[in-house]
PDB file of C-alpha atoms in Angstrom:
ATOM      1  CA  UNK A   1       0.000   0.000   0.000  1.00 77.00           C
ATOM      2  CA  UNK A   2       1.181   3.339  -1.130  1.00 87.00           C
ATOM      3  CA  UNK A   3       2.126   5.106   2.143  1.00 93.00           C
ATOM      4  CA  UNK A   4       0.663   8.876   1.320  1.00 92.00           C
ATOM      5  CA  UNK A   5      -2.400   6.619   2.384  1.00 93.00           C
ATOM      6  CA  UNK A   6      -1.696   6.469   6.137  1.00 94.00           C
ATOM      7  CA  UNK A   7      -2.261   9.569   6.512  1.00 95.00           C
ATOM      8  CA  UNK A   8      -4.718  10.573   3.720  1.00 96.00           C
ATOM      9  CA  UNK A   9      -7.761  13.084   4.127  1.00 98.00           C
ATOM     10  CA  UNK A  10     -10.154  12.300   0.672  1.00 98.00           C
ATOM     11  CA  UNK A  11     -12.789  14.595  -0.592  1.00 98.00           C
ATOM     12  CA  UNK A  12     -15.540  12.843  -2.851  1.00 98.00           C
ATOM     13  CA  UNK A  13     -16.439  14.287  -5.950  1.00 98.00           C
ATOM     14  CA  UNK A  14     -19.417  13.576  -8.324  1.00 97.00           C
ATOM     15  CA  UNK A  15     -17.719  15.849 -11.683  1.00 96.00           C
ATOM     16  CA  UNK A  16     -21.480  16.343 -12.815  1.00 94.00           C
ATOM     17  CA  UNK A  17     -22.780  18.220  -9.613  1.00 96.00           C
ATOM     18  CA  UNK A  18     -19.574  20.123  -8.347  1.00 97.00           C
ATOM     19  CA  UNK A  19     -18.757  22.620  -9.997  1.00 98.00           C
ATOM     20  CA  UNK A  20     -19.713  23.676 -13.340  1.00 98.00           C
ATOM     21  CA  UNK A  21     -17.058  26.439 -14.949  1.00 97.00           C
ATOM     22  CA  UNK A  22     -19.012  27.069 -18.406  1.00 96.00           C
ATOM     23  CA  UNK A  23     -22.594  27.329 -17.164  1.00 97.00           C
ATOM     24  CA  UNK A  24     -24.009  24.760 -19.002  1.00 97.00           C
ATOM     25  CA  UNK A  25     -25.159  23.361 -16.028  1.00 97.00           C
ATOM     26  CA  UNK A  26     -23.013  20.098 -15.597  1.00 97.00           C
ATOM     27  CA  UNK A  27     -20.053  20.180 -13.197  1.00 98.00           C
ATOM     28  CA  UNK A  28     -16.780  19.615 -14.823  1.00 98.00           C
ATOM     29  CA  UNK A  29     -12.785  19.175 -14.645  1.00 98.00           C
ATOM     30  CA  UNK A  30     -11.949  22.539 -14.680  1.00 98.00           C
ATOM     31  CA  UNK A  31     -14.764  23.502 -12.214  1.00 98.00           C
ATOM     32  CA  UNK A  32     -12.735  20.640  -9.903  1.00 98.00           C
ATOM     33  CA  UNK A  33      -9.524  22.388 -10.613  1.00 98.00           C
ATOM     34  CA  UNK A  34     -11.411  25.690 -10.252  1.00 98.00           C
ATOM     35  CA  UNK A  35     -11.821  24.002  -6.449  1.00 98.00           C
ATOM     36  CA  UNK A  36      -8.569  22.235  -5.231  1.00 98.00           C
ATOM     37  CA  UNK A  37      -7.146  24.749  -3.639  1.00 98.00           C
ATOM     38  CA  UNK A  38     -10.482  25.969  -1.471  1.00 98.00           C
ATOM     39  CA  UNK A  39     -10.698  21.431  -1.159  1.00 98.00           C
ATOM     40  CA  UNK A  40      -6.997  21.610  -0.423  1.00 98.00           C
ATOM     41  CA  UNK A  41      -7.712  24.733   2.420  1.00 98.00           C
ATOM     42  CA  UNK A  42     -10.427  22.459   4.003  1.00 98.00           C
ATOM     43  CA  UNK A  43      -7.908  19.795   5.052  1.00 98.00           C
ATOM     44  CA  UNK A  44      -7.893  17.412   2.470  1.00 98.00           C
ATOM     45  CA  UNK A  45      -4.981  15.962   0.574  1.00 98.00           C
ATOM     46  CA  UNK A  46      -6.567  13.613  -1.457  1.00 98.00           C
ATOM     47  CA  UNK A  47      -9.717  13.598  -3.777  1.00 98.00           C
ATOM     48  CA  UNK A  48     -11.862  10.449  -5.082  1.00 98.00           C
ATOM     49  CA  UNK A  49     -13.356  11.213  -8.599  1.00 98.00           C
ATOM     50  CA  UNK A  50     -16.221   9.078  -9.296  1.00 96.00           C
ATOM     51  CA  UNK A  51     -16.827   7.399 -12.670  1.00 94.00           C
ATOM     52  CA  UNK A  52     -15.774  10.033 -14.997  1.00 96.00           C
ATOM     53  CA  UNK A  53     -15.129   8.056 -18.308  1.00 94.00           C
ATOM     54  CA  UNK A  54     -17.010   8.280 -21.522  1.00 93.00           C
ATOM     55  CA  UNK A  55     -20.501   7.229 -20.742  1.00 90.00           C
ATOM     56  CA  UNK A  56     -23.756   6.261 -22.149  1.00 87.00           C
ATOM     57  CA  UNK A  57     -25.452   7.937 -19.142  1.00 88.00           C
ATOM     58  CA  UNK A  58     -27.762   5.411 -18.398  1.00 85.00           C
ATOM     59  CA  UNK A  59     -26.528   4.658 -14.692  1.00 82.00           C
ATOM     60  CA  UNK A  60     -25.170   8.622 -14.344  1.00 83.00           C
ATOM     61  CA  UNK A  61     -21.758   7.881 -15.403  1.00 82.00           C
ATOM     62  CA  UNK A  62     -21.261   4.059 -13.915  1.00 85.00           C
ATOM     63  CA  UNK A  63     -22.424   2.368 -17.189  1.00 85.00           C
ATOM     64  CA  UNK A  64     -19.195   2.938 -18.355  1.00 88.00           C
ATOM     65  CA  UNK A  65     -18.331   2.922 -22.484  1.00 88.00           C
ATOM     66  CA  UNK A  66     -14.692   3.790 -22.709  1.00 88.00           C
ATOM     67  CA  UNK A  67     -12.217   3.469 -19.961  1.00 88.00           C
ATOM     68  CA  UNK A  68      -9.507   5.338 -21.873  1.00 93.00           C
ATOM     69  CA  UNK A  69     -11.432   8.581 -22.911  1.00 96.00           C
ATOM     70  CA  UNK A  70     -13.351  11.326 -20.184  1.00 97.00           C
ATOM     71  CA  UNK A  71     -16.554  11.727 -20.515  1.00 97.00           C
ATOM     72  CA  UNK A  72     -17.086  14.857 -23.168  1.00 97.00           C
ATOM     73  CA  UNK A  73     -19.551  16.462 -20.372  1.00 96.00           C
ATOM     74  CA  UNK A  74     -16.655  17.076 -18.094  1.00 98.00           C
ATOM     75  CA  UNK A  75     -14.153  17.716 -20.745  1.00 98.00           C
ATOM     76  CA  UNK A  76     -11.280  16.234 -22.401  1.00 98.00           C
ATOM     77  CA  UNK A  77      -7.972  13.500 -21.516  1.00 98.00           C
ATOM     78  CA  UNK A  78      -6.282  16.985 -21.495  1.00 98.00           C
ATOM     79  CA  UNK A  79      -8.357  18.587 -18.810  1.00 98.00           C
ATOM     80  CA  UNK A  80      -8.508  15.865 -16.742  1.00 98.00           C
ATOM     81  CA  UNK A  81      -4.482  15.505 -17.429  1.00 98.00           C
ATOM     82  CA  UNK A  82      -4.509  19.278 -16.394  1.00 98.00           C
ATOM     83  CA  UNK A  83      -6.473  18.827 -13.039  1.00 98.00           C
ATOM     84  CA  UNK A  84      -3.896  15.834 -11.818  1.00 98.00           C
ATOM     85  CA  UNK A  85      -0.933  18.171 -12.613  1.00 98.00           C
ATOM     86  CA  UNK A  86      -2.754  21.100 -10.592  1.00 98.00           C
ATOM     87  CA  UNK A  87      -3.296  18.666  -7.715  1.00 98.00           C
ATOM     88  CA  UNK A  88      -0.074  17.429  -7.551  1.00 98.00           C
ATOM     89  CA  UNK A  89       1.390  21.392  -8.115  1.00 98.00           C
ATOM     90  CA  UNK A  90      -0.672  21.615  -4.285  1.00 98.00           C
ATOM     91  CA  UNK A  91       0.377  18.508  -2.575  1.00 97.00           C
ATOM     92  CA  UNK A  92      -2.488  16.514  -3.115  1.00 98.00           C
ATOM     93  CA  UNK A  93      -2.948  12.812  -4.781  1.00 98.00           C
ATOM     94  CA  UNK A  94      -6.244  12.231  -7.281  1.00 98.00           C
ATOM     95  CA  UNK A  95      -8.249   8.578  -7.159  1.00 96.00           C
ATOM     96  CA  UNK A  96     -10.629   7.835  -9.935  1.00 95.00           C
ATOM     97  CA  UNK A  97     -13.401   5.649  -9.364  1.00 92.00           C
ATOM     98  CA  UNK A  98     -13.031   2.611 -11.431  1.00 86.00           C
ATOM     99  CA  UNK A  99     -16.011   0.573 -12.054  1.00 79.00           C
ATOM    100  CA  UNK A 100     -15.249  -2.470 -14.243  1.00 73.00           C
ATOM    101  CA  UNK A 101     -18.194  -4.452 -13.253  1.00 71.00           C
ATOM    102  CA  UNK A 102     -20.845  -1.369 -14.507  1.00 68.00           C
ATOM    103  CA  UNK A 103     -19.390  -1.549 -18.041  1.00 67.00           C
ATOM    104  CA  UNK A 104     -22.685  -0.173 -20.683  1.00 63.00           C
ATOM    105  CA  UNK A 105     -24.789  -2.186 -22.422  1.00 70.00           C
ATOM    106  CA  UNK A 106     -22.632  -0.155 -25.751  1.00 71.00           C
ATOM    107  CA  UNK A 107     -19.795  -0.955 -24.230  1.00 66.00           C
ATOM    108  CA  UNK A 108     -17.638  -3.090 -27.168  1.00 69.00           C
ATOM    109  CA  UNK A 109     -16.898  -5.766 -24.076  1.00 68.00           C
ATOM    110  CA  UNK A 110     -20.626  -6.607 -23.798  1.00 63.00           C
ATOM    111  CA  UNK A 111     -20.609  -6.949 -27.942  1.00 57.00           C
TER     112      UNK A 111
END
């Protein structure tokens, strides 16, 4: 176990109903990097993502598509690239919720 953990303070974050930074009224990766340093002020060093990979929707975000592209809603690989390096820039570590076993029913596994 990676030893940051020992001593790790997580804040959970559903992307869609954080923050939203271009006011079309879903959260997003830039309204979480918008946030890390008022997350970071609260005490926390660590925050848990959930599911925020290209999905169908279905299950908000666990009926997973594409585990290797963010969801469009939130933004791009690069913006969620760019909200790691800003975390990291203040001290803090990033967990992503995966859900293998809530893959979509367009998923090309379930094919």
């Amino acid at each position: 176990m990676a030893s940051w953990l020992n001593n790790a303070i997580f804040y959970e974050i559903y992307p869609q109903s954080f923050n939203d930074s271009n006011g079309d009224g879903i959260g997003d990766f830039q309204g979480i990097i918008d946030k890390l340093q008022y997350v970071r002020d609260l005490g926390c060093n660590a925050i848990w993502i959930n599911p925020c990979f290209d999905s169908s929707f279905y299950d908000a975000g666990y009926d997973v598509r594409d585990y290797y592209t963010a969801a469009e809603r939130y933004g791009s690989n690069a913006d969620l690239q760019r909200l790691f390096e800003r975390a990291h820039e203040l001290g803090m570590h990033v967990l992503l919720d995966l859900v293998p076993g809530h893959s979509a029913v367009d998923n090309p596994w379930v094919s």
